[in-house]
Every structure is written in structure tokens, then in C-alpha cells.
């Protein structure tokens, strides 16, 4: 029997990605015949639903409570790598208190020594130096005086990172001696071991992340490479990111790949997934290792959904002794897990900030994470995926659009780490054209490649706005760039229904491709789709078989304050209930952290924005009419009238009643 430690309540930096990874681990271990015990006091999760694990404890994640569970259940082993920072820190405390030794419990996934090497900033720095790699010039400090001595040698700004904290908690960038005093004191207070790493500033450098799997036989694969559009200075959870990496040469990528695997070996992670972060100086190519997580993370949930490679599911199997070549990939059913995913598409993640709810804290981002959720979109190009991901973020933009701001305000937004900096850069490009690229690059640190993609979009938009009539080719180009009907209508100064009518008459509709992990080299076993335009449509619709009953479940999109994990649990459990009754389920969602976007929860999964346009295109493809809107929170409810007008049959409470109750 194996005890899995969950991550507890949702906090900024640790959200439903651990419900997803924990849920996958429970399922994988039960499939292998283990008895699974789970401790997690979060009532909103799928994993704490009765029947998921063999025994579920809704108890505080503290040493005394967990020891009592261990005394009662007598697990053979504990798996601490599925519950985020909370589970890792608790495991360290349990080991220190002698609990595992007293009760003969083995630690799986990452040994105490490996956790210490990866999580203790000073230890990790030593490991990096021993294998001939470079980390930022830094020093582990336990007082403000020690931090001041470092500043005298290396100057300001100063990056401050507390040991053993989550989501950059307590981390900051000090630009003045007064800030050094204030921020170091705060970091030492936040660290459970009262130490912090102070390091040279790498602000403006390019940031990359590799998701790595390694087994006890030393097979290692890079599951996914991720590039941050935002340069260093912004916490990676608050960055717009793209997979696979777009701006590295193959030689640079191979150097980084080798370094990541060497780091896992040196730290001692020998059964599971980890992510390793790097910074590269755009001026001279110098590569620095920033940090690693010896566990699954939000990035590994993102990488799993972006590639179709279930990292947590594999990590759980590796933890109990399997090797990568023994685990068959669920997506293809043919390839094994030491086959590195190869992508013929682009996946983009966009963070969601609650700017209106925390106006004072959002003038500028930093090393401490502030986003409350994120949306994922997949497309054939960076521009298509970016526009879809912004639309999916549901924060008021139909895609990457110019914002209403004066020149001074735009300059301030591009010079600082403003959460809407990308929109400010796009606005300047739309107004000034190619001549502004060098200046925007200097101010923001955005790689020129990304700026050129944005420039191409602004030129296409100008063409759409200026053309006398919207011919089929131009309409198709706009849709291939990820522009919504609403955005095209805004550019044409007409209503969105008019653009939809033009698309219908021209036969311009979304086609869907499989997320197959292998660029079409093997046939996908699992119907997991993303949309694009002007290309072949893959997968036979359910409506092709008249005997098949199917229903579409609309999920809740990215986490936000007031609409979170609880709705994902509702949608997941409803899908499972329908499937038990022989009804096929189709889930539409854009949240990469969740259980509902796990490919084995529904019969069909569409990673798409939750807008009327995108949902109606999926309905058109599948020929489905029955739609569940009342389990995904406010987002699907807001679409109910549009969907009903287009011929959908709203299951349960009718759209008219939803409108009556919602209208104060």
C-alpha cells in the first residue's frame, strides 16, 4: 500500500494541477494493483471524491496528523512528489521527526537527499558547480548584513529567493539599499529554514524550461521544451509561455537538453518527472541554471496537456520500479514512454490575473507569482495559438489587440514588468510598424522573433480593415492567424453575425487535429483535439453513428477567484456518470491544470476557448445537440442563450430560467 500526500487548499502558485497529478497517480497505482491511501483536506478536488482512492483522509497536512494516519494504515511507502511544495516540505518534516524510520515507510519518487539538494538553494548551487555548469553569482544568507556584503561586491538590482517556498513566495527584486533591508527580512521570515539566496540580476535574459523524465535505469527523456515569451524578472507562472521552444538553435537546445539530464543525475532524481529552468544571455549566449523542482509541477501539467504525454501517470509508475521503455504511451497505444514527443503544432499558455480585484498589487510583476490561473491553446502557428489562448483567458480581450493608451502610458508599460506589457508592445507595433521593433526589444527584452510575429499580425489586421470586400482567401488567412469573428467584425466595423454568415457561405470552418505526441508518425489512440483552419479534419464525428448517444459538457476555463477547481470536479464527475450509462461525452475546456482536460476522463476532449464561436464549431464537427452548461460555473451559463439560438438543447435547467435567476 502507498500513501499519497496531496497539496491541501488552493493558493496562488499551487492550484488544481496537483489535483490532476494526484488523481493520475492514484489511478495509475490502482491499475498496478496497489492499495492507495490519500491525505488531502481540499473538498473541491476530484481526488478527494469517495471511491477515488482506497482510503481518503481529510486531515491537516501536518506531522502529527499524518503520523496517526501512518500508524493506522501501515503503508509500505509514501509518494510525496504529487502534492507540490506542501507535500515535499511535509515529507522533509516527517523524515526529520523520524516518522518514516519508526514505521518502516519507504519514500518513493525522490529521496530525502535529492529533495534537499534540489530545494536547498545553497546545496543546489554546489551540485551545479560540481557538474561544470553555471548558476547565477549568489550567496546563501541568514541575515541582512550578509546580503549587504554581497551587494557591495556585485551591485544592484538584487534577486532574493527564500529557501523551501512555493510560487516564489517571499521572493523579490531589490533596486535600492532600503529595499535590500526590507525584502531580505521578509524572505528570511517566509523561509521555513530562515535562509534565502541572494543573487545577481539576470533581468532581461531569455528564460527556458525543460520537463524531464528519468527512471532508475538512467533512461531519460525531455517530454517538453518551454520558452517564456517574457524574459527573466517575471515568475515563470506569470509569463506567457510557448512549447516547443521557438528561438533556440538546435545546438543551443542540445546543450540545454544534456545539461538538464546531467542535473537530474547529479541531484539523484531517479524515478519521475522534474522541471529544470535556464536563463540565456541574448547578447553572448551564456547559459545559467536557475533552479529545478524534483517533483511534478504546474509546468508538468501544462507539458502533459501540450504534448499528450501524461507525466504524473508515468512518474507514479516509475516510482514503483517500472522503466520508461516498459510504459506504453496512452495516446498512441504503440509507442513507449522513452519515445520523446515531437510536436507539429504550437502550444501557448497565457496567465490570468485578477487585476480588478487586486489593483494595487498589479502595477508590476516580479519573482513572486501573482496569476490565479492560466489558459492553454494549441494552433499550427505561434500567432494562432497566442490569439486563441488570450481569448481563452476570459479577461476581456478577443485576442492580441491594441489597447486604448497614450504614448507615455505605453512607454511606462513596456519599460516595466506590467501584466499587460505584451498588449502595449502590440499597440506600438500597430501604430508605428517595423521601425519600432528595435526600441520595443530594448525596452521589454522580448525576442525580436516574437515581435516580428506580432508585426505580421498587425499588418494582416490592417489588410482586413482596409480591403474593399472580405474575400475567402483573406478571411481564411485571418482565421488561420487565430482572429475571432468578433475581432474581424471590429476591424470591418460590422456585427459578428455578418462575419459568421460570410464564413458559412464561403465554407470556412474549423478543422480538428489530434494531439498525438508524434507529429502524425503513429495513429492517435485517444481522441484529443485542437482546432485550426484550412486543413484536413481528423476524427470521425459521433453523429456518423446514429446509434451513438452523446452529450457535450462545457467546463469552466481558467481558474479565477470565485470560479475554480470545484467546477472542474463537477464536470469530471458528470462525464464519468454519463459514461457509466453508455452515453459518450465531449468535454470542451482551456484549463491545462485540471482533471477534466485529462484525455481519459471523456470520450472526446477539445482544448478550445470557451466562447460561443469556438463551442459552436465543435458542435458542428461532432453533430452533437445536447449540451450541459450548469456544471462549469458562470462561463458556460453566459453562453446558454447563444447556444440555444444556434440549435443546442440545454440539458437540465433551460436557458430562460438561467437568465431569469441571473438577472438581479
XYZ file of C-alpha atoms in Angstrom:
664
model
C 0.000 0.000 0.000
C 1.132 3.523 -0.830
C 0.316 6.834 0.872
C -0.048 9.848 -1.447
C 0.201 13.306 0.113
C -1.953 15.960 -1.579
C -1.311 19.700 -1.745
C -4.097 20.998 0.511
C -6.066 24.173 -0.202
C -5.523 26.129 -3.387
C -3.134 29.065 -3.060
C -1.540 31.306 -5.669
C 1.261 29.166 -7.075
C -0.269 25.813 -6.127
C -3.639 25.080 -7.660
C -5.596 22.329 -9.392
C -2.548 20.976 -11.246
C -1.914 18.866 -8.127
C -5.459 17.507 -8.162
C -4.675 16.427 -11.733
C -1.274 14.883 -10.902
C -2.525 13.275 -7.677
C -5.573 11.877 -9.444
C -3.404 10.419 -12.228
C -1.061 8.855 -9.667
C -3.949 7.276 -7.724
C -5.375 5.772 -10.925
C -2.010 4.518 -12.225
C -1.091 2.853 -8.913
C -4.519 1.233 -8.532
C -4.206 -0.128 -12.087
C -0.923 -1.763 -10.987
C -2.687 -3.431 -8.032
C -1.584 -1.193 -5.155
C -3.831 -0.103 -2.302
C -3.759 3.711 -2.293
C -4.237 5.902 0.791
C -4.683 9.623 0.237
C -4.413 12.539 2.648
C -5.689 15.920 1.433
C -8.077 18.343 3.193
C -9.276 20.092 -0.010
C -13.011 19.414 -0.510
C -13.139 20.839 -4.053
C -10.903 18.211 -5.671
C -11.684 15.158 -7.773
C -9.078 13.171 -5.817
C -10.983 13.512 -2.512
C -14.197 12.200 -4.101
C -15.234 9.000 -2.274
C -14.156 5.969 -4.286
C -11.123 7.579 -5.951
C -8.531 6.162 -3.536
C -8.991 3.128 -1.265
C -8.828 5.317 1.844
C -9.163 9.111 1.925
C -8.249 11.273 4.917
C -9.464 14.883 5.064
C -6.855 15.867 7.654
C -4.443 18.788 8.098
C -1.131 18.294 6.302
C 0.914 18.334 9.486
C 3.330 15.826 11.035
C 1.132 14.782 13.988
C -1.945 14.053 11.845
C -0.049 12.226 9.099
C 1.808 10.101 11.653
C -1.543 8.981 13.086
C -2.707 8.010 9.570
C 0.543 6.054 9.032
C 0.062 4.280 12.394
C -3.470 3.310 11.401
C -2.967 2.397 7.731
C 0.592 0.988 7.877
C 1.545 1.974 4.301
C 4.638 0.324 2.800
C 5.652 3.546 1.051
C 4.868 7.241 0.640
C 4.787 9.161 -2.665
C 5.474 12.861 -1.887
C 6.107 14.210 -5.405
C 2.446 14.672 -6.444
C 1.410 17.270 -3.847
C 3.518 20.264 -4.775
C 5.730 22.163 -2.357
C 3.398 21.397 0.563
C 3.901 17.631 0.207
C 7.677 17.949 -0.246
C 8.069 20.175 2.836
C 5.832 17.874 4.902
C 7.870 14.842 3.788
C 11.068 16.574 4.922
C 9.444 17.307 8.317
C 8.193 13.707 8.682
C 11.679 12.365 7.880
C 13.286 14.782 10.347
C 10.827 13.687 13.053
C 11.806 10.029 12.396
C 8.252 9.026 11.402
C 9.234 7.000 8.302
C 12.016 5.223 10.161
C 9.763 4.401 13.139
C 7.060 2.861 10.944
C 9.227 1.334 8.199
C 7.873 3.521 5.379
C 9.858 3.768 2.134
C 9.995 7.090 0.249
C 9.234 6.832 -3.496
C 9.786 9.288 -6.343
C 12.536 11.411 -4.781
C 14.749 10.534 -1.826
C 15.264 12.984 1.058
C 18.834 13.685 -0.104
C 17.590 14.533 -3.623
C 14.824 16.811 -2.306
C 17.368 18.591 -0.095
C 19.841 19.043 -2.960
C 17.192 20.487 -5.275
C 15.242 22.602 -2.774
C 18.067 23.989 -0.629
C 19.432 26.912 -2.666
C 22.981 26.534 -1.338
C 23.119 22.749 -1.896
C 21.756 23.096 -5.449
C 24.381 25.721 -6.273
C 27.128 23.271 -5.180
C 25.673 20.469 -7.352
C 25.611 22.749 -10.417
C 29.259 23.772 -9.885
C 30.352 20.122 -9.434
C 28.998 19.110 -12.868
C 30.652 22.066 -14.610
C 27.520 24.156 -15.193
C 26.997 27.754 -14.179
C 24.468 29.174 -11.746
C 23.948 32.886 -11.040
C 26.581 34.525 -8.809
C 24.873 34.178 -5.471
C 25.177 33.585 -1.763
C 23.020 31.822 0.808
C 22.358 34.326 3.596
C 20.736 34.204 7.004
C 20.995 37.931 7.838
C 20.597 41.356 6.199
C 24.289 42.093 6.874
C 25.399 39.134 4.736
C 23.119 40.344 1.913
C 24.631 43.860 2.102
C 28.150 42.412 1.764
C 27.026 40.635 -1.427
C 25.611 43.900 -2.830
C 28.950 45.671 -2.172
C 30.660 43.066 -4.392
C 28.068 42.583 -7.141
C 25.849 45.684 -7.120
C 22.097 46.170 -7.582
C 19.457 45.099 -8.546
C 19.465 42.067 -6.255
C 17.258 38.977 -6.694
C 16.112 37.461 -3.374
C 14.782 33.867 -3.236
C 13.811 32.236 0.099
C 14.643 28.525 0.557
C 11.795 25.950 0.529
C 8.946 28.241 -0.517
C 6.284 27.968 -3.174
C 5.439 30.090 -6.222
C 8.312 32.469 -5.473
C 6.686 33.304 -2.095
C 8.739 35.909 -0.267
C 10.906 36.457 -3.361
C 11.590 39.931 -4.712
C 13.881 42.231 -6.683
C 15.635 44.928 -4.622
C 16.636 48.071 -6.533
C 17.908 50.154 -3.565
C 19.702 49.617 -0.207
C 16.427 50.300 1.675
C 14.678 47.602 -0.357
C 17.528 45.170 0.399
C 16.859 45.624 4.144
C 13.071 45.272 3.798
C 12.964 42.417 1.266
C 15.707 40.255 2.824
C 13.999 40.479 6.249
C 10.740 39.375 4.630
C 12.401 36.490 2.727
C 14.087 35.146 5.882
C 10.728 35.257 7.685
C 8.984 33.384 4.822
C 11.611 30.608 4.576
C 10.867 27.659 6.883
C 14.658 27.282 7.389
C 15.295 31.077 7.707
C 17.694 31.276 4.770
C 17.489 32.977 1.388
C 19.573 33.030 -1.742
C 20.645 36.487 -2.905
C 21.840 36.515 -6.497
C 22.969 38.672 -9.386
C 20.232 40.081 -11.581
C 19.521 38.247 -14.851
C 16.611 40.570 -15.694
C 16.106 40.727 -19.462
C 17.755 37.354 -20.182
C 15.728 34.731 -22.086
C 14.110 32.045 -19.921
C 13.532 28.372 -20.795
C 12.233 25.306 -19.017
C 12.657 21.606 -19.792
C 10.330 18.895 -18.464
C 12.491 15.817 -17.868
C 11.594 12.199 -17.010
C 14.261 9.816 -15.685
C 13.999 6.233 -14.458
C 16.176 4.099 -12.146
C 17.914 2.517 -15.175
C 19.110 6.032 -16.218
C 16.849 6.314 -19.268
C 15.963 9.991 -19.597
C 13.696 11.925 -21.968
C 12.781 15.556 -22.457
C 8.987 15.491 -22.525
C 8.593 19.153 -23.451
C 10.679 22.269 -24.000
C 9.049 25.547 -22.965
C 10.126 29.098 -23.804
C 8.989 32.128 -21.836
C 7.906 34.989 -24.086
C 8.552 37.253 -21.086
C 12.259 37.481 -20.268
C 13.772 36.919 -16.800
C 12.377 39.086 -13.998
C 8.826 37.702 -14.193
C 7.979 34.487 -12.316
C 7.576 31.697 -14.874
C 3.978 31.125 -13.672
C 3.192 34.739 -14.630
C 4.858 34.530 -18.052
C 3.258 33.853 -21.396
C 4.989 30.649 -22.473
C 5.235 28.660 -25.698
C 6.038 25.000 -26.407
C 8.157 23.852 -28.093
C 10.916 26.500 -27.831
C 10.911 28.859 -30.821
C 14.117 30.930 -30.731
C 16.940 28.491 -29.878
C 19.266 26.952 -32.453
C 19.461 23.161 -32.406
C 22.999 23.354 -30.972
C 21.801 25.554 -28.057
C 18.831 23.256 -27.442
C 21.012 20.115 -27.381
C 23.406 21.757 -24.883
C 20.444 22.613 -22.650
C 18.955 19.121 -23.041
C 22.224 17.437 -21.975
C 22.573 19.842 -19.025
C 19.032 19.080 -17.777
C 19.640 15.312 -17.781
C 23.050 15.776 -16.077
C 21.339 17.840 -13.349
C 18.762 15.094 -12.651
C 21.592 12.555 -12.373
C 23.634 14.761 -10.033
C 20.668 15.627 -7.796
C 19.631 11.979 -7.720
C 16.095 12.128 -9.151
C 15.843 8.594 -10.483
C 12.156 7.890 -10.797
C 9.881 10.582 -12.009
C 9.402 13.980 -13.569
C 11.238 17.204 -12.799
C 11.479 20.586 -14.424
C 14.758 22.475 -14.871
C 14.844 26.224 -15.623
C 17.566 28.020 -17.583
C 18.428 31.604 -18.500
C 20.363 32.555 -21.642
C 22.049 35.902 -22.188
C 20.774 37.087 -25.601
C 23.986 39.111 -26.113
C 26.561 36.299 -25.818
C 24.645 33.014 -25.341
C 25.930 32.420 -21.763
C 23.708 29.743 -20.165
C 22.821 29.817 -16.480
C 20.895 27.170 -14.485
C 18.227 28.914 -12.397
C 16.534 26.116 -10.433
C 14.757 22.776 -10.578
C 11.723 21.145 -8.975
C 12.285 17.462 -8.043
C 8.530 16.807 -8.431
C 5.664 17.347 -10.823
C 4.601 20.992 -11.055
C 2.220 23.344 -12.831
C 4.646 23.280 -15.757
C 4.446 19.486 -15.930
C 0.629 19.656 -16.040
C 0.985 22.176 -18.884
C 3.569 19.979 -20.646
C 1.322 16.905 -20.255
C -1.609 18.672 -21.914
C 0.566 20.366 -24.575
C 2.174 17.078 -25.669
C -0.296 14.362 -24.658
C 2.455 12.713 -22.554
C 0.943 12.038 -19.073
C 3.901 12.978 -16.852
C 2.310 12.295 -13.441
C 0.874 8.962 -14.592
C 4.313 7.863 -15.844
C 6.083 9.279 -12.761
C 3.858 7.191 -10.457
C 4.742 4.037 -12.397
C 8.455 4.900 -12.417
C 8.289 5.424 -8.646
C 7.249 1.792 -8.114
C 10.048 0.401 -10.288
C 8.966 0.499 -13.938
C 11.335 1.880 -16.566
C 10.358 4.245 -19.386
C 10.662 1.501 -22.019
C 8.102 -0.603 -20.100
C 5.356 2.039 -20.039
C 3.185 2.237 -23.166
C 2.073 5.742 -24.147
C -1.717 6.027 -23.700
C -2.122 8.414 -26.660
C -0.732 6.111 -29.361
C -1.057 2.743 -27.632
C 2.021 1.706 -29.664
C 4.983 3.875 -28.656
C 6.684 3.523 -25.269
C 7.464 6.377 -22.909
C 11.148 6.665 -23.818
C 9.941 7.999 -27.200
C 10.341 11.792 -26.899
C 7.246 13.741 -28.000
C 7.590 15.538 -31.342
C 5.153 18.404 -31.955
C 3.891 19.623 -35.338
C 1.912 22.416 -33.652
C 2.473 25.219 -31.147
C 1.016 25.368 -27.620
C 0.753 28.722 -25.810
C -0.092 29.333 -22.156
C -1.420 32.727 -21.025
C -1.693 33.582 -17.287
C -4.870 35.085 -15.875
C -4.510 37.947 -13.373
C -7.282 39.331 -11.178
C -6.275 42.909 -11.969
C -9.630 44.370 -10.871
C -9.653 42.531 -7.532
C -6.054 43.452 -6.574
C -5.441 46.800 -8.328
C -2.595 47.914 -6.042
C -0.555 44.741 -6.443
C -0.663 44.623 -10.218
C 1.245 47.663 -11.429
C 4.245 45.421 -11.855
C 5.038 41.704 -11.805
C 8.162 40.187 -10.262
C 9.690 36.978 -8.923
C 6.692 36.317 -6.660
C 3.821 34.714 -8.541
C 0.539 36.656 -8.852
C -1.537 34.875 -11.501
C -4.515 32.870 -10.229
C -4.922 30.618 -13.255
C -3.944 30.045 -16.872
C -5.367 29.107 -20.249
C -3.837 26.846 -22.897
C -4.414 26.936 -26.636
C -2.936 24.896 -29.471
C -2.561 26.026 -33.074
C -0.412 25.470 -36.146
C 1.477 28.740 -35.614
C 2.536 30.856 -32.646
C 0.137 33.657 -33.664
C -2.858 31.331 -33.940
C -2.163 29.702 -30.559
C -1.462 33.059 -28.846
C -4.727 34.653 -30.011
C -6.728 31.589 -29.001
C -5.020 31.437 -25.572
C -5.712 35.123 -24.831
C -9.354 34.628 -25.855
C -9.496 31.518 -23.651
C -8.141 33.504 -20.679
C -11.527 35.266 -20.422
C -10.131 38.580 -19.195
C -11.892 40.829 -21.704
C -9.763 40.544 -24.863
C -10.803 38.656 -28.042
C -7.095 38.021 -28.731
C -3.943 40.138 -29.003
C -5.416 43.582 -29.700
C -4.235 47.218 -29.406
C -5.217 48.904 -26.134
C -6.512 52.422 -25.616
C -3.480 54.169 -24.079
C -1.386 57.267 -24.753
C 2.288 57.212 -25.776
C 3.548 57.976 -22.244
C 1.461 55.197 -20.720
C 2.603 52.729 -23.394
C 6.235 53.636 -22.729
C 5.771 53.070 -18.977
C 4.053 49.718 -19.605
C 6.852 48.489 -21.904
C 9.655 49.694 -19.604
C 8.179 47.973 -16.513
C 7.042 44.387 -15.823
C 3.391 45.327 -16.377
C 0.905 42.416 -16.689
C -0.406 43.924 -19.965
C 3.065 44.640 -21.407
C 2.537 42.398 -24.464
C -0.602 44.363 -25.385
C 1.318 47.639 -25.037
C 4.060 46.328 -27.365
C 1.445 45.216 -29.919
C -0.233 48.642 -29.747
C 3.055 50.419 -30.557
C 3.741 47.988 -33.436
C 0.238 48.586 -34.829
C 0.783 52.360 -34.731
C 4.429 52.615 -35.790
C 5.195 49.431 -37.768
C 8.535 47.641 -38.255
C 10.592 50.698 -37.311
C 9.548 50.255 -33.657
C 10.873 46.687 -33.255
C 14.410 47.575 -32.062
C 13.133 50.069 -29.479
C 10.455 47.672 -28.130
C 13.062 44.880 -27.937
C 15.374 47.188 -25.949
C 12.624 48.183 -23.516
C 10.916 44.821 -22.990
C 13.551 42.184 -23.696
C 11.064 40.336 -25.939
C 12.995 38.321 -28.525
C 12.763 40.014 -31.963
C 11.250 36.789 -33.375
C 8.132 37.258 -31.205
C 7.928 40.939 -32.167
C 8.081 40.034 -35.867
C 5.194 37.566 -35.387
C 3.175 40.332 -33.733
C 4.075 42.748 -36.553
C 2.801 40.235 -39.141
C -0.497 40.037 -37.263
C -0.852 43.846 -37.168
C -0.160 44.009 -40.927
C -2.804 41.319 -41.570
C -5.317 43.209 -39.425
C -4.635 46.424 -41.381
C -5.265 44.471 -44.598
C -8.578 43.102 -43.235
C -9.663 46.588 -42.134
C -8.699 48.303 -45.422
C -9.878 45.764 -48.035
C -12.986 46.681 -50.039
C -14.536 43.230 -49.628
C -13.507 40.325 -47.417
C -12.637 37.649 -49.990
C -12.458 33.986 -48.975
C -8.647 33.867 -49.032
C -8.282 36.890 -46.712
C -10.995 35.533 -44.393
C -9.142 32.194 -44.233
C -5.824 33.974 -43.501
C -7.471 35.883 -40.640
C -8.900 32.681 -39.137
C -5.524 30.903 -39.530
C -3.958 33.733 -37.509
C -6.400 32.926 -34.678
C -8.605 36.014 -35.139
C -12.123 35.535 -33.760
C -15.279 36.552 -35.637
C -15.688 39.344 -33.052
C -12.206 40.727 -33.834
C -12.686 40.530 -37.617
C -16.087 42.241 -37.216
C -14.470 45.001 -35.131
C -11.836 45.563 -37.842
C -14.538 45.570 -40.579
C -16.862 47.751 -38.418
C -19.750 45.304 -38.809
C -21.533 42.847 -36.488
C -20.055 39.420 -35.671
C -23.142 37.581 -37.115
C -22.284 39.132 -40.502
C -18.757 37.610 -40.384
C -20.219 34.235 -39.345
C -22.640 34.404 -42.300
C -19.710 35.157 -44.655
C -17.784 32.174 -43.241
C -20.816 29.902 -43.648
C -21.359 30.918 -47.281
C -17.630 30.543 -48.083
C -17.415 27.194 -46.219
C -14.661 28.479 -43.884
C -14.953 26.304 -40.777
C -12.578 24.909 -38.166
C -10.900 21.583 -38.831
C -9.578 19.499 -35.941
C -6.259 17.704 -35.484
C -5.277 15.033 -32.958
C -2.798 15.854 -30.195
C -0.763 12.720 -30.879
C 2.749 13.272 -29.327
C 4.453 12.119 -32.533
C 3.697 14.573 -35.403
C 1.354 12.064 -37.048
C 4.004 9.321 -37.270
C 1.689 6.934 -35.385
C -2.098 6.990 -35.335
C -3.568 8.530 -32.175
C -5.460 6.114 -29.958
C -7.110 8.885 -27.952
C -9.491 11.480 -29.429
C -7.896 14.657 -28.058
C -8.224 17.617 -30.446
C -7.315 21.217 -31.235
C -8.747 23.388 -33.998
C -7.148 25.143 -36.941
C -8.363 26.445 -40.308
C -7.805 25.443 -43.933
C -6.504 21.950 -43.156
C -7.743 18.351 -43.154
C -10.240 17.430 -40.416
C -9.240 14.361 -38.358
C -11.506 12.016 -36.402
C -14.977 10.708 -37.307
C -17.791 12.636 -35.554
C -20.031 10.781 -33.098
C -23.069 11.765 -35.208
C -21.780 9.491 -38.010
C -23.154 6.562 -35.980
C -26.886 7.095 -35.355
C -26.929 4.586 -32.500
C -24.384 6.621 -30.503
C -25.846 8.886 -27.822
C -23.522 11.779 -26.952
C -23.518 14.896 -24.776
C -21.223 17.922 -24.647
C -20.051 19.183 -21.226
C -18.773 22.762 -21.092
C -16.159 23.212 -18.360
C -15.149 26.406 -16.551
C -11.935 27.601 -18.272
C -9.030 29.107 -16.322
C -9.120 29.369 -12.532
C -10.129 32.713 -11.107
C -11.304 33.998 -7.756
C -14.869 32.698 -7.437
C -14.639 30.044 -10.162
C -12.114 27.326 -9.559
C -11.461 23.675 -9.020
C -14.930 22.840 -7.667
C -16.497 23.277 -11.125
C -13.881 21.074 -12.711
C -14.776 18.372 -10.218
C -18.473 18.739 -11.150
C -17.704 18.393 -14.883
C -15.349 15.430 -14.367
C -17.826 13.523 -12.174
C -20.685 14.190 -14.623
C -18.593 12.834 -17.511
C -17.855 9.695 -15.503
C -21.570 9.295 -14.654
C -22.692 9.673 -18.287
C -20.063 7.177 -19.460
C -21.247 4.617 -16.883
C -24.699 4.901 -18.538
C -23.266 4.298 -22.008
C -23.520 7.927 -23.175
C -20.454 9.320 -24.974
C -19.089 12.573 -23.519
C -17.346 15.506 -25.194
C -15.550 17.971 -22.878
C -14.505 21.445 -24.019
C -12.051 23.289 -21.767
C -8.961 25.500 -21.965
C -7.514 24.952 -18.469
C -4.295 22.889 -18.620
C -4.159 22.300 -14.856
C -7.332 20.266 -14.473
C -8.521 16.669 -14.310
C -11.225 17.414 -16.932
C -8.509 18.081 -19.544
C -7.029 14.650 -18.860
C -7.616 12.644 -22.038
C -9.073 9.621 -20.218
C -11.890 11.486 -18.423
C -14.144 11.899 -21.505
C -14.667 10.131 -24.835
C -13.594 13.278 -26.703
C -11.558 16.233 -25.410
C -11.280 19.608 -27.133
C -8.692 22.106 -25.854
C -10.528 25.206 -27.078
C -11.552 28.644 -25.756
C -14.958 28.655 -24.054
C -16.636 31.175 -26.347
C -19.867 30.731 -28.317
C -17.959 30.758 -31.617
C -15.460 28.061 -30.610
C -18.075 25.847 -28.920
C -20.457 26.051 -31.915
C -17.625 24.953 -34.230
C -17.056 21.847 -32.046
C -20.827 21.158 -32.041
C -20.836 21.456 -35.835
C -17.947 18.974 -36.135
C -19.442 16.407 -33.747
C -23.091 16.890 -34.770
C -23.996 16.969 -31.065
C -27.052 18.927 -29.831
C -27.299 18.086 -26.100
C -25.122 20.495 -24.057
C -24.540 20.652 -20.278
C -23.857 24.244 -19.142
C -24.796 24.290 -15.464
C -21.768 22.441 -14.036
C -18.950 24.703 -15.256
C -19.690 27.887 -13.316
C -20.594 31.229 -14.857
C -18.636 30.845 -18.119
C -20.903 28.224 -19.772
C -24.047 29.856 -18.307
C -23.175 33.083 -20.130
C -23.190 31.136 -23.425
C -26.505 29.334 -22.891
C -28.711 31.746 -24.886
C -26.295 31.922 -27.850
C -26.044 28.143 -27.998
C -29.808 27.647 -27.734
C -30.422 30.151 -30.557
C -27.965 28.145 -32.695
C -29.912 24.911 -32.128
C -28.369 23.450 -28.975
C -30.594 21.662 -26.466
C -29.561 22.802 -22.989
C -29.699 19.790 -20.651
C -31.313 20.400 -17.239
C -32.289 23.945 -16.290
C -33.418 25.745 -19.512
C -31.630 28.881 -20.759
C -34.679 31.084 -19.990
C -34.649 30.036 -16.318
C -30.866 30.599 -16.109
C -31.391 34.137 -17.465
C -34.248 34.852 -15.017
C -32.213 33.753 -11.984
C -29.061 35.556 -13.125
C -30.865 38.855 -13.696
C -30.958 40.610 -10.326
